[in-house]
Short mmCIF file of C-alpha atoms in Angstrom, two decimals:
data_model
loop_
_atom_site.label_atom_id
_atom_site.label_comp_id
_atom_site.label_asym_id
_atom_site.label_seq_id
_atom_site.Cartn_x
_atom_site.Cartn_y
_atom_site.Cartn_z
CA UNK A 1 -12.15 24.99 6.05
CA UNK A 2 -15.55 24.37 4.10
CA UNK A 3 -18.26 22.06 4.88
CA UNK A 4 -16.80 20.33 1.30
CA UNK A 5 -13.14 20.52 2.35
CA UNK A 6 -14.06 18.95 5.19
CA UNK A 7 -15.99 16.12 3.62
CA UNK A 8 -13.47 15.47 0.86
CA UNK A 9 -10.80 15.31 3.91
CA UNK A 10 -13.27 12.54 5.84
CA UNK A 11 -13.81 10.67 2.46
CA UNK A 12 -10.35 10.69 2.11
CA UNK A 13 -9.28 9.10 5.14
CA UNK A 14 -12.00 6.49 5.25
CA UNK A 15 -10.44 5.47 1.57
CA UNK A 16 -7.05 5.57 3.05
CA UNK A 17 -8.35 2.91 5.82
CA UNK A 18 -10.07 1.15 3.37
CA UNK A 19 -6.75 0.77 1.52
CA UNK A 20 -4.83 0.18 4.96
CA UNK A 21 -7.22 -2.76 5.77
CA UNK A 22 -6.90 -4.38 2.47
CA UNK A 23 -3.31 -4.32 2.59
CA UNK A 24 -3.55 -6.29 5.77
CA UNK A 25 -5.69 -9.04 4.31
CA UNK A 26 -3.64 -9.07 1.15
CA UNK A 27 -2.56 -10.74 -1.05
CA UNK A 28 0.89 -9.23 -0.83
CA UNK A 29 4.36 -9.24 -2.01
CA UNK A 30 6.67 -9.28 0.96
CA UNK A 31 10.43 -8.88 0.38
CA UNK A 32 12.27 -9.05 3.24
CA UNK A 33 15.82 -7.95 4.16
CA UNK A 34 18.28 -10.64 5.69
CA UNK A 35 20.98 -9.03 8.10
CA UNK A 36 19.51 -6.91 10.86
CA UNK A 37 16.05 -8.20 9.35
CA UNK A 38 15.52 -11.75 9.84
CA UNK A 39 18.56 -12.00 11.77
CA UNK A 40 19.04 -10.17 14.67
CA UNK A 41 22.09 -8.58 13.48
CA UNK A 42 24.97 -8.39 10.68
CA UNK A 43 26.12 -11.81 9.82
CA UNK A 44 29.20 -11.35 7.58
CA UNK A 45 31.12 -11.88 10.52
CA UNK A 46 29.43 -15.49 10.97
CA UNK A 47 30.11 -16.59 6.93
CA UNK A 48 33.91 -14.85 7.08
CA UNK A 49 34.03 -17.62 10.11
CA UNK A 50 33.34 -20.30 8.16
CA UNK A 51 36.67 -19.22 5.89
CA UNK A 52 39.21 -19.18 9.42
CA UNK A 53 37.48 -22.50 10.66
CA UNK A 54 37.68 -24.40 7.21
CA UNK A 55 41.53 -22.97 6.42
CA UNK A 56 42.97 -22.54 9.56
CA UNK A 57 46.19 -22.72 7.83
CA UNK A 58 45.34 -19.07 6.23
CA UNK A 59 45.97 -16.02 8.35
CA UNK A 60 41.49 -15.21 7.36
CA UNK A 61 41.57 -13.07 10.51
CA UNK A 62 44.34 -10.76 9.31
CA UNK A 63 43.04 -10.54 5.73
CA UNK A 64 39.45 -9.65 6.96
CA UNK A 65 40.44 -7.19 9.34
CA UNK A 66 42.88 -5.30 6.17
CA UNK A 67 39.37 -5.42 4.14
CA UNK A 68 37.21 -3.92 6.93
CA UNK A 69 39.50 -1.03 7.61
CA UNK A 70 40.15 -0.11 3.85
CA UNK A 71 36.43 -0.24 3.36
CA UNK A 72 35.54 1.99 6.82
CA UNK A 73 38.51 4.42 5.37
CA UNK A 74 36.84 4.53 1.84
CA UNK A 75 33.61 5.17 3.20
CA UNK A 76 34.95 8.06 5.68
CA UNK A 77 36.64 9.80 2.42
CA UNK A 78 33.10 9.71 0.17
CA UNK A 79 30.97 10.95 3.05
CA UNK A 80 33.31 13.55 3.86
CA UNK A 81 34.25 14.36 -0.53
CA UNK A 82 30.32 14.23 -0.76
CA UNK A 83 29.75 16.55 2.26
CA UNK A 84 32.37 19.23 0.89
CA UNK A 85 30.55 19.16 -2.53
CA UNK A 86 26.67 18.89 -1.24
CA UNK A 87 24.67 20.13 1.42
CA UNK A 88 22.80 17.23 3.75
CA UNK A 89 20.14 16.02 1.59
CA UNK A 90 16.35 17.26 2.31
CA UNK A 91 14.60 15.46 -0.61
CA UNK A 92 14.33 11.66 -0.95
CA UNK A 93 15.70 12.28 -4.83
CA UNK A 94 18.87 13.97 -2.93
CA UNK A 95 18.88 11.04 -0.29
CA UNK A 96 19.41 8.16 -3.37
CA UNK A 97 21.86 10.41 -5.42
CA UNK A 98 24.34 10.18 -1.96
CA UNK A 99 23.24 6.67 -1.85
CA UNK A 100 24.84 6.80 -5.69
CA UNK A 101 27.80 8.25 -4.87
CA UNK A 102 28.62 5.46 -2.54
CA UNK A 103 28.08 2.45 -4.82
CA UNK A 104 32.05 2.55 -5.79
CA UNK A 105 33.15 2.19 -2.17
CA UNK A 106 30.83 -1.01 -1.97
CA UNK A 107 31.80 -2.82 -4.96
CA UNK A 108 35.56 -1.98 -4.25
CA UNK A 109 35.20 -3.54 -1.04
CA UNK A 110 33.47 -6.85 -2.80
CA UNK A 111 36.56 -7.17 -5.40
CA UNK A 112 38.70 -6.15 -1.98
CA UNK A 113 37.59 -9.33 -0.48
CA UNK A 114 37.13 -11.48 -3.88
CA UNK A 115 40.99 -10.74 -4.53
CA UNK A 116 41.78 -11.37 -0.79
CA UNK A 117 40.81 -15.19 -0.82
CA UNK A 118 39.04 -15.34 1.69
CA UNK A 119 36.66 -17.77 0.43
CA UNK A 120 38.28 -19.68 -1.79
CA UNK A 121 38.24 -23.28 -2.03
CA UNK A 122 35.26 -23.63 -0.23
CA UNK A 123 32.53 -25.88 -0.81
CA UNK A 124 28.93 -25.80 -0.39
CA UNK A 125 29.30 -28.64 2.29
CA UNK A 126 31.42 -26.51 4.58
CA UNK A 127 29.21 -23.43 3.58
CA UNK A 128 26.30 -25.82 4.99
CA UNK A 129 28.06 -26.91 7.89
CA UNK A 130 29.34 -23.44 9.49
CA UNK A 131 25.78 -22.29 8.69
CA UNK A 132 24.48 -25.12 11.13
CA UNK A 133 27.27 -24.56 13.47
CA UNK A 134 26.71 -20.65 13.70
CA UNK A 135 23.17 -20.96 14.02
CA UNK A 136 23.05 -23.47 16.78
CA UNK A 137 26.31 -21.67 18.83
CA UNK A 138 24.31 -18.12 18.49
CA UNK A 139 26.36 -16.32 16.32
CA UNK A 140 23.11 -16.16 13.83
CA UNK A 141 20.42 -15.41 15.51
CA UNK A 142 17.01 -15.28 13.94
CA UNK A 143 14.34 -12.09 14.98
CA UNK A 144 11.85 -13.42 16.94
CA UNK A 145 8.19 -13.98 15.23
CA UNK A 146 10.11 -14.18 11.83
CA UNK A 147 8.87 -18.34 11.72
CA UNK A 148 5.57 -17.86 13.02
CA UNK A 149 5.23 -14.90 10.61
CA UNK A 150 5.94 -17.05 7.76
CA UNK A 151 3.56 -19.44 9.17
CA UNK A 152 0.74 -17.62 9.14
CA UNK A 153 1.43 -16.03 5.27
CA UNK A 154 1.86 -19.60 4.33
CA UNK A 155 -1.93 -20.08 6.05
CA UNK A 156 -3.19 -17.39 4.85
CA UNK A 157 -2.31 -19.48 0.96
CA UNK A 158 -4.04 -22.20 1.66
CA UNK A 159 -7.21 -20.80 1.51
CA UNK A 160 -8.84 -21.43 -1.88
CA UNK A 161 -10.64 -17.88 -2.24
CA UNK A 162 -8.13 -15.45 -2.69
CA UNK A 163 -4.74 -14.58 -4.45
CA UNK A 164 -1.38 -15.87 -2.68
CA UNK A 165 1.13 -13.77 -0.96
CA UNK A 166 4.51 -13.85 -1.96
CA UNK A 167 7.75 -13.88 -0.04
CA UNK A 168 11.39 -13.44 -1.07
CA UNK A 169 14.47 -12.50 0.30
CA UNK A 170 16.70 -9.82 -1.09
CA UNK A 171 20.01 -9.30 -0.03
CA UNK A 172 23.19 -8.00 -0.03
CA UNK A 173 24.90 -10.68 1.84
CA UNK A 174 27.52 -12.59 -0.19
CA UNK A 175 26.35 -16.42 -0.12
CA UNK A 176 22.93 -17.72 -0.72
CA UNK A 177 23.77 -20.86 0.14
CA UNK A 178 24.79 -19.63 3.61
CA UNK A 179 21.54 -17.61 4.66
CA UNK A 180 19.53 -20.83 2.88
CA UNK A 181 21.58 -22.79 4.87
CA UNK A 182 20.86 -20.65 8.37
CA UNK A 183 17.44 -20.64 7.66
CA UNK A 184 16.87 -24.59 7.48
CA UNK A 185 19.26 -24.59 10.67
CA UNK A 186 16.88 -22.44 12.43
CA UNK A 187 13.83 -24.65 11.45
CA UNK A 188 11.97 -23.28 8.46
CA UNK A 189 12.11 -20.65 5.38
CA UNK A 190 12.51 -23.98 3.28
CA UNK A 191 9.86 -22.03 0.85
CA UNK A 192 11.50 -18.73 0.70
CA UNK A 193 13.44 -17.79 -2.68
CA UNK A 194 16.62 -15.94 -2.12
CA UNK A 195 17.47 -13.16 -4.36
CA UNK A 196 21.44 -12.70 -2.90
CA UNK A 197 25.27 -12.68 -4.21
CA UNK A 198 27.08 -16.51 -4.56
CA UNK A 199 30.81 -16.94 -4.24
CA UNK A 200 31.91 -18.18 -7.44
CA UNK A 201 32.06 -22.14 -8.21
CA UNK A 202 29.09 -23.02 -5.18
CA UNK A 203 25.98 -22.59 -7.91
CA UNK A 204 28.30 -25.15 -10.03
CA UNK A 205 29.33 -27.53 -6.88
CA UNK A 206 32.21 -26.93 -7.33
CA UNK A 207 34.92 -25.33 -5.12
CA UNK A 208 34.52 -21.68 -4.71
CA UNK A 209 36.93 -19.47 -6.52
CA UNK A 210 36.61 -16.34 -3.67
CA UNK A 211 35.02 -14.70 -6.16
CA UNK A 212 31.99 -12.91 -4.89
CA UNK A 213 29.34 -12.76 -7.41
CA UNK A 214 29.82 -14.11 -11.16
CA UNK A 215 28.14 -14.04 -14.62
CA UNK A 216 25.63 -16.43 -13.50
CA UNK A 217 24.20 -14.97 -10.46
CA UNK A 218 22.89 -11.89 -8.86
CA UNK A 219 24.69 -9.08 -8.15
CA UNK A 220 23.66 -7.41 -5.38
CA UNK A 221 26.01 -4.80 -3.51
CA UNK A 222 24.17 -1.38 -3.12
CA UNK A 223 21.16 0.31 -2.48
CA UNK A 224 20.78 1.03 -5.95
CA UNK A 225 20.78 -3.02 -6.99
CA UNK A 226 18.38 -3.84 -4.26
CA UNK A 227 15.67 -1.14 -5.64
CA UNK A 228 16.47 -2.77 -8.88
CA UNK A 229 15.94 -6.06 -8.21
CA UNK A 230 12.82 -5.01 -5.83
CA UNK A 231 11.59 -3.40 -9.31
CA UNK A 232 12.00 -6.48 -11.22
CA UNK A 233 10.62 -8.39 -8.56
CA UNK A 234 7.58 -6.20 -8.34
CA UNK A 235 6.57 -6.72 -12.16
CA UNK A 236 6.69 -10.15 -12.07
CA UNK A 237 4.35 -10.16 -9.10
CA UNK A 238 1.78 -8.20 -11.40
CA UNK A 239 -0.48 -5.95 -9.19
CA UNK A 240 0.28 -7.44 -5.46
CA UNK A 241 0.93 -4.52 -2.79
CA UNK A 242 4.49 -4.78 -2.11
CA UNK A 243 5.38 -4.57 1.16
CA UNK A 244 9.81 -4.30 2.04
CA UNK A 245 10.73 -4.76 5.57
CA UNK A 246 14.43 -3.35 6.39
CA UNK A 247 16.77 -2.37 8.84
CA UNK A 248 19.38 -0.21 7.20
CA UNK A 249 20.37 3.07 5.12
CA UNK A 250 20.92 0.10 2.60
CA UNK A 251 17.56 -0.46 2.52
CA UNK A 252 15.89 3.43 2.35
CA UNK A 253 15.30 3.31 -1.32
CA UNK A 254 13.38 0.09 -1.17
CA UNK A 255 11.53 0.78 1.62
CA UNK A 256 10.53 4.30 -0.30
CA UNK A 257 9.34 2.48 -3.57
CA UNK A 258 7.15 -0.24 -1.19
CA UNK A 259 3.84 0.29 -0.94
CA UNK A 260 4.13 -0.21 2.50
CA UNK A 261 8.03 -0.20 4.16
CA UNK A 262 8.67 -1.68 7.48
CA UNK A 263 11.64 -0.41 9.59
CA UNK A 264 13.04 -3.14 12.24
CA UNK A 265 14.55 -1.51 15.36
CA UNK A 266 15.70 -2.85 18.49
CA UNK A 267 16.45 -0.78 21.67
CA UNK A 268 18.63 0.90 21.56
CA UNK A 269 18.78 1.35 17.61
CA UNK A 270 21.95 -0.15 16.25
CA UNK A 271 24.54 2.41 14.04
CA UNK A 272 22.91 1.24 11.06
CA UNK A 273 19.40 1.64 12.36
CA UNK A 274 20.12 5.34 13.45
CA UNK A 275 21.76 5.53 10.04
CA UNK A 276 18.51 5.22 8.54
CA UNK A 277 16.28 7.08 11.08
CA UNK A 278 18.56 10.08 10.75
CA UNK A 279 17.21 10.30 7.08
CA UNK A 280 14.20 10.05 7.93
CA UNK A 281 13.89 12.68 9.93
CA UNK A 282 16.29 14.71 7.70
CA UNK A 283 13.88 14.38 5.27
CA UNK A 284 10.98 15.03 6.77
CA UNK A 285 9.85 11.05 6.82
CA UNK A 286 7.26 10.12 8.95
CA UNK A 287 7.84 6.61 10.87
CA UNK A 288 5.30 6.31 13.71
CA UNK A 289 4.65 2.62 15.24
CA UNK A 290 2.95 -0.06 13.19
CA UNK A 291 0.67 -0.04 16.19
CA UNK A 292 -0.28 4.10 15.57
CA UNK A 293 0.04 3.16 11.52
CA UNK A 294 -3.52 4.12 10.84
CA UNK A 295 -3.60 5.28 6.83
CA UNK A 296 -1.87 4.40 4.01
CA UNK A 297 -2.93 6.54 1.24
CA UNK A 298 -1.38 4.43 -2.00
CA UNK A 299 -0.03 7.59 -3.67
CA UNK A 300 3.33 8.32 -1.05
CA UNK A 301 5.48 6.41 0.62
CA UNK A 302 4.03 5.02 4.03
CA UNK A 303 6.48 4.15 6.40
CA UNK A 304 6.17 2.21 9.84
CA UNK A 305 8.85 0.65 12.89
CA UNK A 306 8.36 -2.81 14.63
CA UNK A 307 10.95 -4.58 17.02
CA UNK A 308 9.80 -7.97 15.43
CA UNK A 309 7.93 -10.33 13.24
CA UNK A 310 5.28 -10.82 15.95
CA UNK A 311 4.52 -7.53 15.55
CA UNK A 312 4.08 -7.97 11.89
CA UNK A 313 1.57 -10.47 12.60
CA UNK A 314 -0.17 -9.41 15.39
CA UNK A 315 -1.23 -5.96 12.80
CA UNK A 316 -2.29 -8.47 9.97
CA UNK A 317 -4.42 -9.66 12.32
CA UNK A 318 -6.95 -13.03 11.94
#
């Protein structure tokens, strides 16, 4: 390598730390991820609750369980039809086109469990309530750091010299009334705006229809939906790094398109984690520590792991 290689290389990197450093001190657009993010795992489980609690007359247990295995079988038979027809992907382009060829087997599940019932006649009282309940019994449970990293963002805005960080929620979780709803229970996220699916009739007040999703709200059930909403997102924000945090395969094309994505894993990784770690490394994907995270170069996709929020903060530093 030349003496000029070598000090285009050095230049280089002391840009890419200059770029690193100013991503830290922001002002950013965070958009976080709710189950396995914020929470400390999947929290369907906790809302479908709600339903058996609220109708105890309905068999909800029996109904849930028929949706969960016809969704696990449909997902078995596109992995294995895409598998026959492709080779394991080993670009990111080939990673979102499987990630496209599973979008029917979510959105069948969703009108699975809209036709089901399982939600209707609720109310956003109940919806409120079972939040409350699930929250303070420990079947949601929030990551740790995740209020004291909101905290400090909200800080960080109160300072008169410098642009505001924003912070939203996207999610493919079927109620935004039930994570807004966990999140007050748990003591704060009151200024957080929610970009998730509504059963029908709650955004009216009115009894829920079981309907997941209608004309009036957001629809969001794949990858594909969350990179498009992360997209719209984005250009309203104008020229704010964007920064996705994630735990999932559900998550990998957002957390390519960030300007910064950040992977939450626990130990051990859950399936879904390994899910998306597996891609990574299929591809190629480097996914050190935040802690080793030393350049982010603004051109690629820079990728990074934490177990929590307070690791977050602790690399945003003062």
């Amino acid at each position: 390598m030349s003496l000029e290689d070598k000090s285009h290389v050095a230049e280089t990197g002391e840009a890419s730390k200059g770029f690193l450093n100013a991503i830290r001190r922001g002002p950013n657009h965070w958009m976080l991820d709710w189950d396995g993010t914020l929470t400390r795992r999947d929290t369907l489980d906790a809302l479908v609750n709600i339903a058996k609690e609220f109708k105890p007359e309905q068999d909800v247990s029996s109904q849930w369980n028929n949706c969960v295995q016809a969704y696990l079988s449909d997902y078995e038979a596109a992995i294995e039809t895409h598998a026959l027809k492709e080779k394991p992907p080993t670009t990111i382009d080939g990673e979102v086109k499987l990630l496209k060829a599973l979008e029917d087997v979510e959105r069948n599940s969703v009108a699975r469990v809209s036709a089901s019932g399982i939600f209707r006649d609720l109310d956003s009282a109940a919806l409120h309530l079972g939040a409350k309940q699930a929250v303070q019994e420990g079947r949601v449970q929030m990551r740790k750091g995740w209020n004291d990293f909101l905290m400090f963002i909200e800080s960080r805005n109160d300072s008169t010299d410098r642009l505001v960080d924003r912070v939203d929620i996207i999610s493919v979780n079927w109620s935004q009334r039930f994570i807004a709803s966990c999140l007050r229970a748990a003591g704060g996220g009151r200024s957080l705006k929610i970009y998730a699916n509504e059963l029908e009739g709650l955004s009216e007040d009115v009894l829920s229809t079981g309907v997941i999703g209608s004309k009036s709200t957001h629809t969001i059930i794949s990858s594909g939906d969350k990179r498009e909403y992360m997209g719209y997102l984005t250009r309203q924000a104008g020229a704010l790094s964007t920064i996705y945090v994630g735990d999932s395969w559900t998550d990998f094309e957002c957390l390519m398109d960030a300007t910064v994505g950040i992977c939450v894993r626990d130990t051990p990784m859950t399936s879904s984690q390994k899910k998306l770690d597996e891609a990574f490394q299929r591809l190629g994907i480097s996914c050190p520590h935040i802690d080793q995270l030393k350049e982010v170069s603004g051109k690629r996709c820079t990728i990074a792991w934490v177990k929590d929020f307070n690791e977050i903060r602790r690399w945003l530093g003062d």
